[in-house]
Amino acid sequence: MKYRSLQINTPSRVVVFAFSAVILLGTALLSLPIAVEGGERTSWTSALFTSASAVCVTGLAVLDTAGHWSTFGEVVILVLIQIGGFGIMSLASILALIVSGKLGLRARLNTQAETRTLGPGDVRQVIAGVAKVTLVVEALTAAILTVRFMTGYGEPFGRAVYLGVFHAVSAFTNAGFALWPDSIMRFVGDVWICLPLALAVVAGGLGFPVYAVLRKSWRRPSRWSLHAKITLGMSAILLFGGALVITILEWNNPKTFGPLTPGLRILAGFFHSAMTRSGGLNSVDTSQMNENTWLVSDVLMFIGAGSASTGGGIKVTTFALLGYVILAELRGEPDVTAGRRRIAEQLQRQALTIALASVAAVVSGTLVLMMLTPFTLDRVLFEVVSAFGTVGLSTGITAQLGPAGHLVLTALMFVGRLGPVTLGAALALHVQTRRFRYPEERPLVG
């Protein structure tokens, strides 16, 4: 079946337009004098950067969130974060339904049978499900944090609730905003602060399709969809594998993990690994980490979290599918298989397209920033990958990039947030058949 390009692109255009409109509205609100502590206007580039960072749930900041913005400004950022996180989960899940509905009856039934998710007519159920997951995780995290801020740090009830809610929302949406100048470095030794935040980030990075599967058959892993198995399996490997490598690399670094006890070093390693999945909060000074750790973080940030989640990156399913393709090629197998399921060639091409397009975006952004700024490649690359992966971690150079550099990062955040989602949907919907095939030829490879 062949579809017109206008029909193919309409869902993606709606998503892009909606997020653009919210970012512009947030920019206008943050430009108001009431949004700033001193009552002065913020430059439009800084307001745009902050709004885009919030809506794209990134967390990179050119201004001190707690010191520059008033309570009104902080609430605006909080609302933008919530809209961005909830919106991307809902829209990505709905786009998945649109994709399954446009693939034809047989393909749609196969897709729904494999994923065991919702049908094309269940948009309301998708939104309700996303809302329930968001509310439960954020409320539980906020409650734990509120109690800890009250009992451990003597915060009044109102202030403790505000801090708990803000950081619970920031963590679950993988936004990475914090109300302290040093992110949460002051709590590096507090397991009751770091662990709930890390777990909330992980929960937000799984995606609603995984929760839909777990809700129906969480006791029967054999009945889980291939998507759920890949997402959960790869997330666990990247989370704990990344924590192990980061902890080893930073174990004796006197400026990060060195002064901590062995137990707290392990906690800090786990926390940083979780935050590279798109969380963005930091419990140690990221700018003082080893270059090797930056490189490992670059890889984790680029891969990102699960599909239809609040996290960014190319997504763990894309990364896993490319791994299965390589494995099948090395074995000389005619089909790419995963979990006793054959992966469609169209899906393989989609994964390759998204990965290479993402590499192109990162390389282009890095090249432009290298031309605009005096910073070294390792720091610039970290900043670019963090922006594209909507992570929010920084080596400390974000505020020094200048207006032009900030616009580059803003574009990367927007493309990184919506690019893989909309590109994946557009590629899946762009199904065409030909009545002929060209003769085959084999150019040399390698």
Tab-separated table of C-alpha atoms in Angstrom:
chain	number	residue	atom	x	y	z
A	1	MET	CA	0.000	0.000	0.000
A	2	LYS	CA	1.226	3.479	-0.846
A	3	TYR	CA	0.519	6.613	1.212
A	4	ARG	CA	0.817	10.226	0.232
A	5	SER	CA	3.598	12.205	1.879
A	6	LEU	CA	1.111	14.666	3.405
A	7	GLN	CA	-0.674	11.821	5.198
A	8	ILE	CA	2.631	10.379	6.334
A	9	ASN	CA	4.011	13.557	7.787
A	10	THR	CA	0.869	14.917	9.454
A	11	PRO	CA	1.311	13.160	12.862
A	12	SER	CA	4.955	14.191	13.018
A	13	ARG	CA	4.117	17.768	12.081
A	14	VAL	CA	1.527	17.953	14.872
A	15	VAL	CA	4.089	16.806	17.444
A	16	VAL	CA	6.711	19.287	16.245
A	17	PHE	CA	4.218	22.155	16.148
A	18	ALA	CA	2.839	21.373	19.617
A	19	PHE	CA	6.253	21.295	21.267
A	20	SER	CA	7.383	24.414	19.413
A	21	ALA	CA	4.311	26.285	20.628
A	22	VAL	CA	4.903	25.258	24.255
A	23	ILE	CA	8.567	26.282	24.043
A	24	LEU	CA	7.650	29.724	22.676
A	25	LEU	CA	5.001	30.184	25.363
A	26	GLY	CA	7.519	29.235	28.036
A	27	THR	CA	10.026	31.662	26.542
A	28	ALA	CA	7.492	34.483	26.768
A	29	LEU	CA	6.662	33.686	30.404
A	30	LEU	CA	10.306	33.391	31.451
A	31	SER	CA	11.051	36.719	29.761
A	32	LEU	CA	8.675	38.518	32.135
A	33	PRO	CA	10.240	40.508	35.003
A	34	ILE	CA	8.092	38.585	37.512
A	35	ALA	CA	9.969	35.409	36.570
A	36	VAL	CA	13.296	36.799	37.828
A	37	GLU	CA	14.370	37.339	41.441
A	38	GLY	CA	15.554	40.880	40.817
A	39	GLY	CA	12.592	41.826	38.670
A	40	GLU	CA	14.711	42.340	35.567
A	41	ARG	CA	14.068	40.857	32.163
A	42	THR	CA	16.007	37.810	31.033
A	43	SER	CA	17.519	37.902	27.544
A	44	TRP	CA	15.426	36.090	24.981
A	45	THR	CA	18.213	33.643	24.165
A	46	SER	CA	18.537	32.622	27.820
A	47	ALA	CA	14.751	32.404	28.207
A	48	LEU	CA	14.487	30.349	24.998
A	49	PHE	CA	17.304	28.053	26.087
A	50	THR	CA	15.753	27.491	29.516
A	51	SER	CA	12.269	26.920	28.072
A	52	ALA	CA	13.577	24.478	25.464
A	53	SER	CA	15.655	22.686	28.087
A	54	ALA	CA	12.563	22.315	30.289
A	55	VAL	CA	10.091	21.257	27.590
A	56	CYS	CA	12.633	18.881	26.039
A	57	VAL	CA	13.310	17.617	29.612
A	58	THR	CA	17.047	18.128	29.233
A	59	GLY	CA	18.214	20.123	32.251
A	60	LEU	CA	21.085	22.086	30.760
A	61	ALA	CA	21.062	25.602	32.201
A	62	VAL	CA	22.759	28.874	31.393
A	63	LEU	CA	21.432	30.505	34.561
A	64	ASP	CA	21.307	29.331	38.165
A	65	THR	CA	17.802	27.896	38.473
A	66	ALA	CA	17.440	28.701	42.178
A	67	GLY	CA	19.391	31.971	42.208
A	68	HIS	CA	18.139	33.645	39.027
A	69	TRP	CA	14.500	32.621	38.778
A	70	SER	CA	11.797	33.701	41.209
A	71	THR	CA	9.235	31.286	42.609
A	72	PHE	CA	7.031	32.162	39.636
A	73	GLY	CA	9.870	31.357	37.245
A	74	GLU	CA	10.592	28.062	39.011
A	75	VAL	CA	6.925	27.077	38.836
A	76	VAL	CA	6.876	27.910	35.125
A	77	ILE	CA	9.900	25.656	34.632
A	78	LEU	CA	8.216	22.921	36.683
A	79	VAL	CA	5.062	23.111	34.570
A	80	LEU	CA	7.081	23.069	31.351
A	81	ILE	CA	8.966	20.009	32.598
A	82	GLN	CA	5.734	18.202	33.404
A	83	ILE	CA	4.176	19.099	30.063
A	84	GLY	CA	7.294	17.983	28.222
A	85	GLY	CA	7.630	14.681	30.069
A	86	PHE	CA	3.941	13.763	30.038
A	87	GLY	CA	3.512	15.012	26.488
A	88	ILE	CA	6.360	13.046	24.968
A	89	MET	CA	5.247	9.803	26.636
A	90	SER	CA	1.658	10.307	25.491
A	91	LEU	CA	2.475	11.493	21.982
A	92	ALA	CA	5.089	8.812	21.393
A	93	SER	CA	2.663	6.101	22.535
A	94	ILE	CA	-0.105	7.546	20.372
A	95	LEU	CA	2.249	7.712	17.390
A	96	ALA	CA	2.937	4.023	17.942
A	97	LEU	CA	-0.806	3.395	17.715
A	98	ILE	CA	-1.019	5.452	14.532
A	99	VAL	CA	1.843	3.468	13.061
A	100	SER	CA	0.171	0.140	13.851
A	101	GLY	CA	-3.098	1.427	12.424
A	102	LYS	CA	-1.513	2.569	9.141
A	103	LEU	CA	0.352	-0.649	8.408
A	104	GLY	CA	-2.710	-2.491	7.174
A	105	LEU	CA	-4.903	-5.079	8.899
A	106	ARG	CA	-2.512	-8.026	8.765
A	107	ALA	CA	0.537	-5.993	9.856
A	108	ARG	CA	-1.518	-4.249	12.541
A	109	LEU	CA	-2.726	-7.537	14.015
A	110	ASN	CA	0.811	-8.914	13.965
A	111	THR	CA	2.138	-5.765	15.654
A	112	GLN	CA	-0.506	-5.797	18.378
A	113	ALA	CA	-0.099	-9.535	18.937
A	114	GLU	CA	3.651	-9.075	19.339
A	115	THR	CA	3.617	-5.957	21.498
A	116	ARG	CA	0.457	-6.846	23.437
A	117	THR	CA	-0.178	-3.116	23.801
A	118	LEU	CA	-3.242	-1.062	23.000
A	119	GLY	CA	-5.188	-0.788	19.777
A	120	PRO	CA	-5.506	2.258	17.513
A	121	GLY	CA	-8.825	3.223	19.080
A	122	ASP	CA	-7.503	3.386	22.629
A	123	VAL	CA	-5.970	6.868	22.649
A	124	ARG	CA	-7.913	7.822	25.754
A	125	GLN	CA	-6.697	4.687	27.517
A	126	VAL	CA	-3.100	5.501	26.569
A	127	ILE	CA	-3.309	9.010	27.997
A	128	ALA	CA	-5.008	7.743	31.158
A	129	GLY	CA	-2.337	5.060	31.578
A	130	VAL	CA	0.503	7.523	31.142
A	131	ALA	CA	-1.147	9.856	33.657
A	132	LYS	CA	-1.500	7.062	36.243
A	133	VAL	CA	2.112	5.945	35.898
A	134	THR	CA	3.322	9.541	36.105
A	135	LEU	CA	1.202	10.355	39.155
A	136	VAL	CA	2.109	7.207	41.095
A	137	VAL	CA	5.887	7.422	40.557
A	138	GLU	CA	6.092	11.178	41.117
A	139	ALA	CA	3.877	11.074	44.215
A	140	LEU	CA	5.849	8.237	45.797
A	141	THR	CA	9.189	9.908	45.062
A	142	ALA	CA	7.936	13.280	46.298
A	143	ALA	CA	6.686	11.741	49.549
A	144	ILE	CA	10.047	10.108	50.298
A	145	LEU	CA	11.964	13.275	49.487
A	146	THR	CA	9.597	15.464	51.519
A	147	VAL	CA	9.991	13.330	54.622
A	148	ARG	CA	13.775	13.305	54.192
A	149	PHE	CA	14.017	17.074	53.742
A	150	MET	CA	11.944	17.582	56.898
A	151	THR	CA	13.594	15.021	59.146
A	152	GLY	CA	17.152	15.157	57.833
A	153	TYR	CA	17.587	18.836	56.980
A	154	GLY	CA	15.034	20.656	59.114
A	155	GLU	CA	13.072	22.125	56.207
A	156	PRO	CA	9.603	23.488	57.068
A	157	PHE	CA	6.707	21.381	55.783
A	158	GLY	CA	5.771	23.734	52.944
A	159	ARG	CA	9.334	24.115	51.708
A	160	ALA	CA	9.962	20.374	52.029
A	161	VAL	CA	6.868	19.597	49.938
A	162	TYR	CA	7.939	22.111	47.285
A	163	LEU	CA	11.440	20.657	47.086
A	164	GLY	CA	10.103	17.112	47.077
A	165	VAL	CA	7.571	17.723	44.304
A	166	PHE	CA	9.944	19.743	42.117
A	167	HIS	CA	12.733	17.185	42.212
A	168	ALA	CA	10.382	14.200	41.926
A	169	VAL	CA	8.928	15.663	38.729
A	170	SER	CA	12.405	16.598	37.497
A	171	ALA	CA	13.654	13.054	38.111
A	172	PHE	CA	10.746	11.058	36.641
A	173	THR	CA	10.582	13.227	33.537
A	174	ASN	CA	14.372	12.892	33.216
A	175	ALA	CA	14.594	16.698	33.204
A	176	GLY	CA	17.642	17.193	35.416
A	177	PHE	CA	16.702	20.569	36.922
A	178	ALA	CA	17.590	21.156	40.575
A	179	LEU	CA	17.008	24.004	43.010
A	180	TRP	CA	20.607	24.190	44.218
A	181	PRO	CA	23.595	25.704	42.366
A	182	ASP	CA	25.550	22.438	42.646
A	183	SER	CA	22.650	20.242	41.482
A	184	ILE	CA	22.498	17.671	44.327
A	185	MET	CA	26.215	17.404	45.110
A	186	ARG	CA	25.510	18.359	48.729
A	187	PHE	CA	23.519	15.110	49.065
A	188	VAL	CA	26.138	12.777	47.608
A	189	GLY	CA	26.280	10.838	50.882
A	190	ASP	CA	22.511	10.682	51.443
A	191	VAL	CA	21.037	7.435	50.169
A	192	TRP	CA	17.479	8.653	50.935
A	193	ILE	CA	17.934	11.475	48.431
A	194	CYS	CA	20.118	9.910	45.749
A	195	LEU	CA	18.478	6.493	45.480
A	196	PRO	CA	14.839	7.662	45.083
A	197	LEU	CA	15.930	10.191	42.462
A	198	ALA	CA	17.936	7.576	40.550
A	199	LEU	CA	15.091	5.051	40.645
A	200	ALA	CA	12.606	7.689	39.473
A	201	VAL	CA	14.878	8.449	36.508
A	202	VAL	CA	15.062	4.746	35.650
A	203	ALA	CA	11.276	4.417	35.955
A	204	GLY	CA	10.724	7.377	33.645
A	205	GLY	CA	13.126	5.921	31.114
A	206	LEU	CA	11.277	2.635	30.554
A	207	GLY	CA	8.311	3.978	28.592
A	208	PHE	CA	4.576	3.398	28.828
A	209	PRO	CA	4.473	0.417	26.397
A	210	VAL	CA	6.629	-1.502	28.874
A	211	TYR	CA	4.315	-0.619	31.769
A	212	ALA	CA	1.298	-1.692	29.680
A	213	VAL	CA	2.884	-5.115	29.196
A	214	LEU	CA	3.949	-5.473	32.843
A	215	ARG	CA	0.473	-4.516	34.045
A	216	LYS	CA	-1.048	-7.411	32.120
A	217	SER	CA	1.511	-10.148	32.737
A	218	TRP	CA	4.245	-9.020	35.123
A	219	ARG	CA	4.402	-12.487	36.685
A	220	ARG	CA	4.902	-14.215	33.329
A	221	PRO	CA	8.053	-12.966	31.586
A	222	SER	CA	7.515	-15.546	28.844
A	223	ARG	CA	4.461	-13.573	27.732
A	224	TRP	CA	6.231	-10.223	27.615
A	225	SER	CA	6.543	-8.555	24.234
A	226	LEU	CA	9.909	-8.477	22.505
A	227	HIS	CA	9.964	-4.706	22.979
A	228	ALA	CA	9.524	-5.058	26.745
A	229	LYS	CA	12.189	-7.756	26.986
A	230	ILE	CA	14.707	-5.718	24.995
A	231	THR	CA	13.970	-2.509	26.916
A	232	LEU	CA	14.201	-4.085	30.359
A	233	GLY	CA	17.203	-6.251	29.505
A	234	MET	CA	19.257	-3.551	27.804
A	235	SER	CA	18.325	-0.965	30.444
A	236	ALA	CA	19.606	-3.268	33.186
A	237	ILE	CA	22.829	-4.043	31.285
A	238	LEU	CA	23.557	-0.378	30.560
A	239	LEU	CA	22.587	0.768	34.061
A	240	PHE	CA	24.641	-1.725	36.073
A	241	GLY	CA	27.396	-2.134	33.497
A	242	GLY	CA	27.779	1.630	33.282
A	243	ALA	CA	27.785	1.910	37.079
A	244	LEU	CA	30.559	-0.684	37.338
A	245	VAL	CA	32.787	0.968	34.732
A	246	ILE	CA	32.218	4.500	36.049
A	247	THR	CA	32.886	3.442	39.631
A	248	ILE	CA	36.154	1.774	38.632
A	249	LEU	CA	37.293	4.766	36.577
A	250	GLU	CA	36.481	7.301	39.299
A	251	TRP	CA	37.343	5.199	42.357
A	252	ASN	CA	40.565	7.032	43.211
A	253	ASN	CA	39.759	10.416	41.657
A	254	PRO	CA	40.361	12.847	44.572
A	255	LYS	CA	38.000	15.409	43.008
A	256	THR	CA	34.995	13.093	42.651
A	257	PHE	CA	34.700	9.662	44.277
A	258	GLY	CA	38.035	9.653	46.134
A	259	PRO	CA	36.923	11.357	49.371
A	260	LEU	CA	33.868	9.078	49.723
A	261	THR	CA	33.621	5.822	51.632
A	262	PRO	CA	33.559	2.619	49.514
A	263	GLY	CA	29.796	2.284	49.935
A	264	LEU	CA	29.152	5.865	48.873
A	265	ARG	CA	31.480	5.461	45.878
A	266	ILE	CA	29.292	2.605	44.670
A	267	LEU	CA	26.187	4.746	45.243
A	268	ALA	CA	27.745	7.662	43.345
A	269	GLY	CA	28.686	5.368	40.456
A	270	PHE	CA	25.167	3.955	40.263
A	271	PHE	CA	23.681	7.447	40.469
A	272	HIS	CA	25.848	8.820	37.658
A	273	SER	CA	25.107	5.801	35.467
A	274	ALA	CA	21.369	6.296	36.008
A	275	MET	CA	21.657	9.999	35.197
A	276	THR	CA	23.451	9.357	31.895
A	277	ARG	CA	20.309	7.520	30.768
A	278	SER	CA	18.809	11.045	30.431
A	279	GLY	CA	18.427	12.071	34.097
A	280	GLY	CA	20.856	14.985	34.187
A	281	LEU	CA	21.262	15.454	37.949
A	282	ASN	CA	24.790	15.084	39.347
A	283	SER	CA	25.947	14.156	42.849
A	284	VAL	CA	29.640	14.839	42.127
A	285	ASP	CA	31.364	17.492	40.044
A	286	THR	CA	31.062	16.194	36.472
A	287	SER	CA	33.604	18.724	35.237
A	288	GLN	CA	36.279	17.074	37.412
A	289	MET	CA	35.722	13.542	36.138
A	290	ASN	CA	38.352	11.692	34.143
A	291	GLU	CA	38.272	11.958	30.365
A	292	ASN	CA	37.693	8.202	30.201
A	293	THR	CA	34.569	8.632	32.291
A	294	TRP	CA	33.375	11.391	29.975
A	295	LEU	CA	33.756	9.031	27.021
A	296	VAL	CA	31.795	6.253	28.738
A	297	SER	CA	29.155	8.816	29.655
A	298	ASP	CA	29.004	9.975	26.026
A	299	VAL	CA	28.166	6.446	24.907
A	300	LEU	CA	25.494	5.955	27.579
A	301	MET	CA	23.938	9.348	26.871
A	302	PHE	CA	23.851	8.703	23.132
A	303	ILE	CA	22.073	5.364	23.589
A	304	GLY	CA	19.591	6.872	26.032
A	305	ALA	CA	16.471	5.269	27.462
A	306	GLY	CA	13.445	3.300	26.266
A	307	SER	CA	11.094	4.175	23.433
A	308	ALA	CA	8.006	6.265	24.294
A	309	SER	CA	9.682	7.236	27.581
A	310	THR	CA	10.712	10.557	29.078
A	311	GLY	CA	14.343	9.776	28.225
A	312	GLY	CA	16.238	10.739	25.099
A	313	GLY	CA	18.970	9.239	22.935
A	314	ILE	CA	18.580	6.872	20.001
A	315	LYS	CA	16.799	4.497	22.433
A	316	VAL	CA	17.908	1.137	23.787
A	317	THR	CA	15.726	-0.784	21.315
A	318	THR	CA	17.455	0.901	18.371
A	319	PHE	CA	20.858	0.075	19.859
A	320	ALA	CA	19.848	-3.528	20.554
A	321	LEU	CA	18.422	-4.059	17.058
A	322	LEU	CA	21.669	-2.852	15.512
A	323	GLY	CA	23.500	-5.323	17.739
A	324	TYR	CA	21.265	-8.167	16.519
A	325	VAL	CA	21.926	-7.110	12.906
A	326	ILE	CA	25.694	-7.228	13.469
A	327	LEU	CA	25.450	-10.576	15.257
A	328	ALA	CA	23.406	-12.123	12.438
A	329	GLU	CA	25.881	-10.834	9.855
A	330	LEU	CA	28.862	-12.223	11.773
A	331	ARG	CA	27.127	-15.609	12.019
A	332	GLY	CA	26.196	-15.555	8.340
A	333	GLU	CA	22.517	-16.033	9.144
A	334	PRO	CA	19.951	-15.055	6.485
A	335	ASP	CA	17.531	-13.544	9.008
A	336	VAL	CA	17.983	-11.208	11.964
A	337	THR	CA	16.356	-12.821	14.978
A	338	ALA	CA	15.801	-11.810	18.585
A	339	GLY	CA	14.020	-13.859	21.207
A	340	ARG	CA	12.838	-16.424	18.628
A	341	ARG	CA	11.322	-13.623	16.565
A	342	ARG	CA	12.454	-12.506	13.125
A	343	ILE	CA	13.123	-8.780	12.837
A	344	ALA	CA	11.570	-7.222	9.733
A	345	GLU	CA	14.022	-5.744	7.233
A	346	GLN	CA	12.081	-2.482	7.287
A	347	LEU	CA	12.663	-2.182	11.040
A	348	GLN	CA	16.371	-2.859	10.578
A	349	ARG	CA	16.605	-0.008	8.055
A	350	GLN	CA	14.684	2.298	10.407
A	351	ALA	CA	17.102	1.569	13.262
A	352	LEU	CA	20.099	2.170	11.013
A	353	THR	CA	18.610	5.413	9.683
A	354	ILE	CA	17.881	6.786	13.149
A	355	ALA	CA	21.346	5.848	14.427
A	356	LEU	CA	23.221	7.368	11.488
A	357	ALA	CA	21.049	10.498	11.453
A	358	SER	CA	21.784	10.918	15.171
A	359	VAL	CA	25.511	10.483	14.586
A	360	ALA	CA	25.302	13.150	11.880
A	361	ALA	CA	23.524	15.541	14.250
A	362	VAL	CA	26.129	15.022	16.995
A	363	VAL	CA	29.078	15.400	14.621
A	364	SER	CA	27.602	18.528	13.035
A	365	GLY	CA	26.828	20.107	16.395
A	366	THR	CA	30.301	19.319	17.686
A	367	LEU	CA	31.941	20.780	14.605
A	368	VAL	CA	29.929	24.014	14.813
A	369	LEU	CA	30.648	24.487	18.518
A	370	MET	CA	34.344	23.773	17.982
A	371	MET	CA	34.341	26.609	15.442
A	372	LEU	CA	32.449	28.983	17.758
A	373	THR	CA	34.183	28.296	21.070
A	374	PRO	CA	37.747	27.785	22.372
A	375	PHE	CA	36.949	24.596	24.310
A	376	THR	CA	38.543	21.209	23.725
A	377	LEU	CA	36.915	18.383	21.798
A	378	ASP	CA	36.205	16.176	24.819
A	379	ARG	CA	34.251	18.914	26.618
A	380	VAL	CA	32.384	20.057	23.518
A	381	LEU	CA	31.473	16.499	22.537
A	382	PHE	CA	30.172	15.821	26.042
A	383	GLU	CA	28.033	18.969	25.894
A	384	VAL	CA	26.653	18.137	22.442
A	385	VAL	CA	25.811	14.531	23.292
A	386	SER	CA	24.208	15.681	26.545
A	387	ALA	CA	22.026	18.161	24.646
A	388	PHE	CA	21.107	15.757	21.847
A	389	GLY	CA	20.396	12.956	24.331
A	390	THR	CA	18.346	15.418	26.437
A	391	VAL	CA	20.460	14.442	29.434
A	392	GLY	CA	21.525	17.717	31.041
A	393	LEU	CA	24.918	16.728	32.435
A	394	SER	CA	27.684	19.240	31.740
A	395	THR	CA	31.421	19.680	32.036
A	396	GLY	CA	30.756	23.241	33.194
A	397	ILE	CA	31.020	25.097	29.900
A	398	THR	CA	27.329	25.535	29.012
A	399	ALA	CA	27.033	29.064	30.375
A	400	GLN	CA	30.265	30.093	28.609
A	401	LEU	CA	29.263	29.091	25.079
A	402	GLY	CA	27.718	32.468	24.224
A	403	PRO	CA	24.391	33.209	22.483
A	404	ALA	CA	25.378	31.450	19.249
A	405	GLY	CA	26.493	28.349	21.116
A	406	HIS	CA	23.301	28.381	23.170
A	407	LEU	CA	21.206	28.461	19.995
A	408	VAL	CA	23.148	25.463	18.677
A	409	LEU	CA	22.456	23.501	21.874
A	410	THR	CA	18.807	24.591	21.774
A	411	ALA	CA	18.466	23.154	18.276
A	412	LEU	CA	20.192	19.949	19.373
A	413	MET	CA	17.863	19.573	22.351
A	414	PHE	CA	14.818	20.020	20.132
A	415	VAL	CA	16.073	17.619	17.470
A	416	GLY	CA	17.239	15.117	20.066
A	417	ARG	CA	13.917	15.205	21.876
A	418	LEU	CA	11.614	14.907	18.874
A	419	GLY	CA	13.913	13.642	16.131
A	420	PRO	CA	14.042	9.904	16.933
A	421	VAL	CA	10.311	9.841	17.790
A	422	THR	CA	9.027	11.657	14.717
A	423	LEU	CA	11.599	10.149	12.360
A	424	GLY	CA	10.764	6.654	13.536
A	425	ALA	CA	7.042	7.256	13.072
A	426	ALA	CA	7.511	8.838	9.650
A	427	LEU	CA	9.708	5.954	8.462
A	428	ALA	CA	7.256	3.366	9.756
A	429	LEU	CA	4.326	5.100	8.063
A	430	HIS	CA	6.196	5.572	4.802
A	431	VAL	CA	5.349	2.135	3.458
A	432	GLN	CA	5.498	1.764	-0.324
A	433	THR	CA	5.446	-1.173	-2.702
A	434	ARG	CA	6.826	-1.444	-6.232
A	435	ARG	CA	5.676	-3.687	-9.031
A	436	PHE	CA	9.252	-4.200	-10.180
A	437	ARG	CA	12.764	-4.734	-8.774
A	438	TYR	CA	16.074	-3.598	-10.229
A	439	PRO	CA	18.823	-6.102	-11.089
A	440	GLU	CA	21.064	-6.913	-8.139
A	441	GLU	CA	24.724	-5.905	-7.962
A	442	ARG	CA	27.244	-6.273	-5.154
A	443	PRO	CA	29.691	-3.381	-4.642
A	444	LEU	CA	32.695	-4.089	-2.436
A	445	VAL	CA	32.179	-3.487	1.289
A	446	GLY	CA	35.069	-3.047	3.709
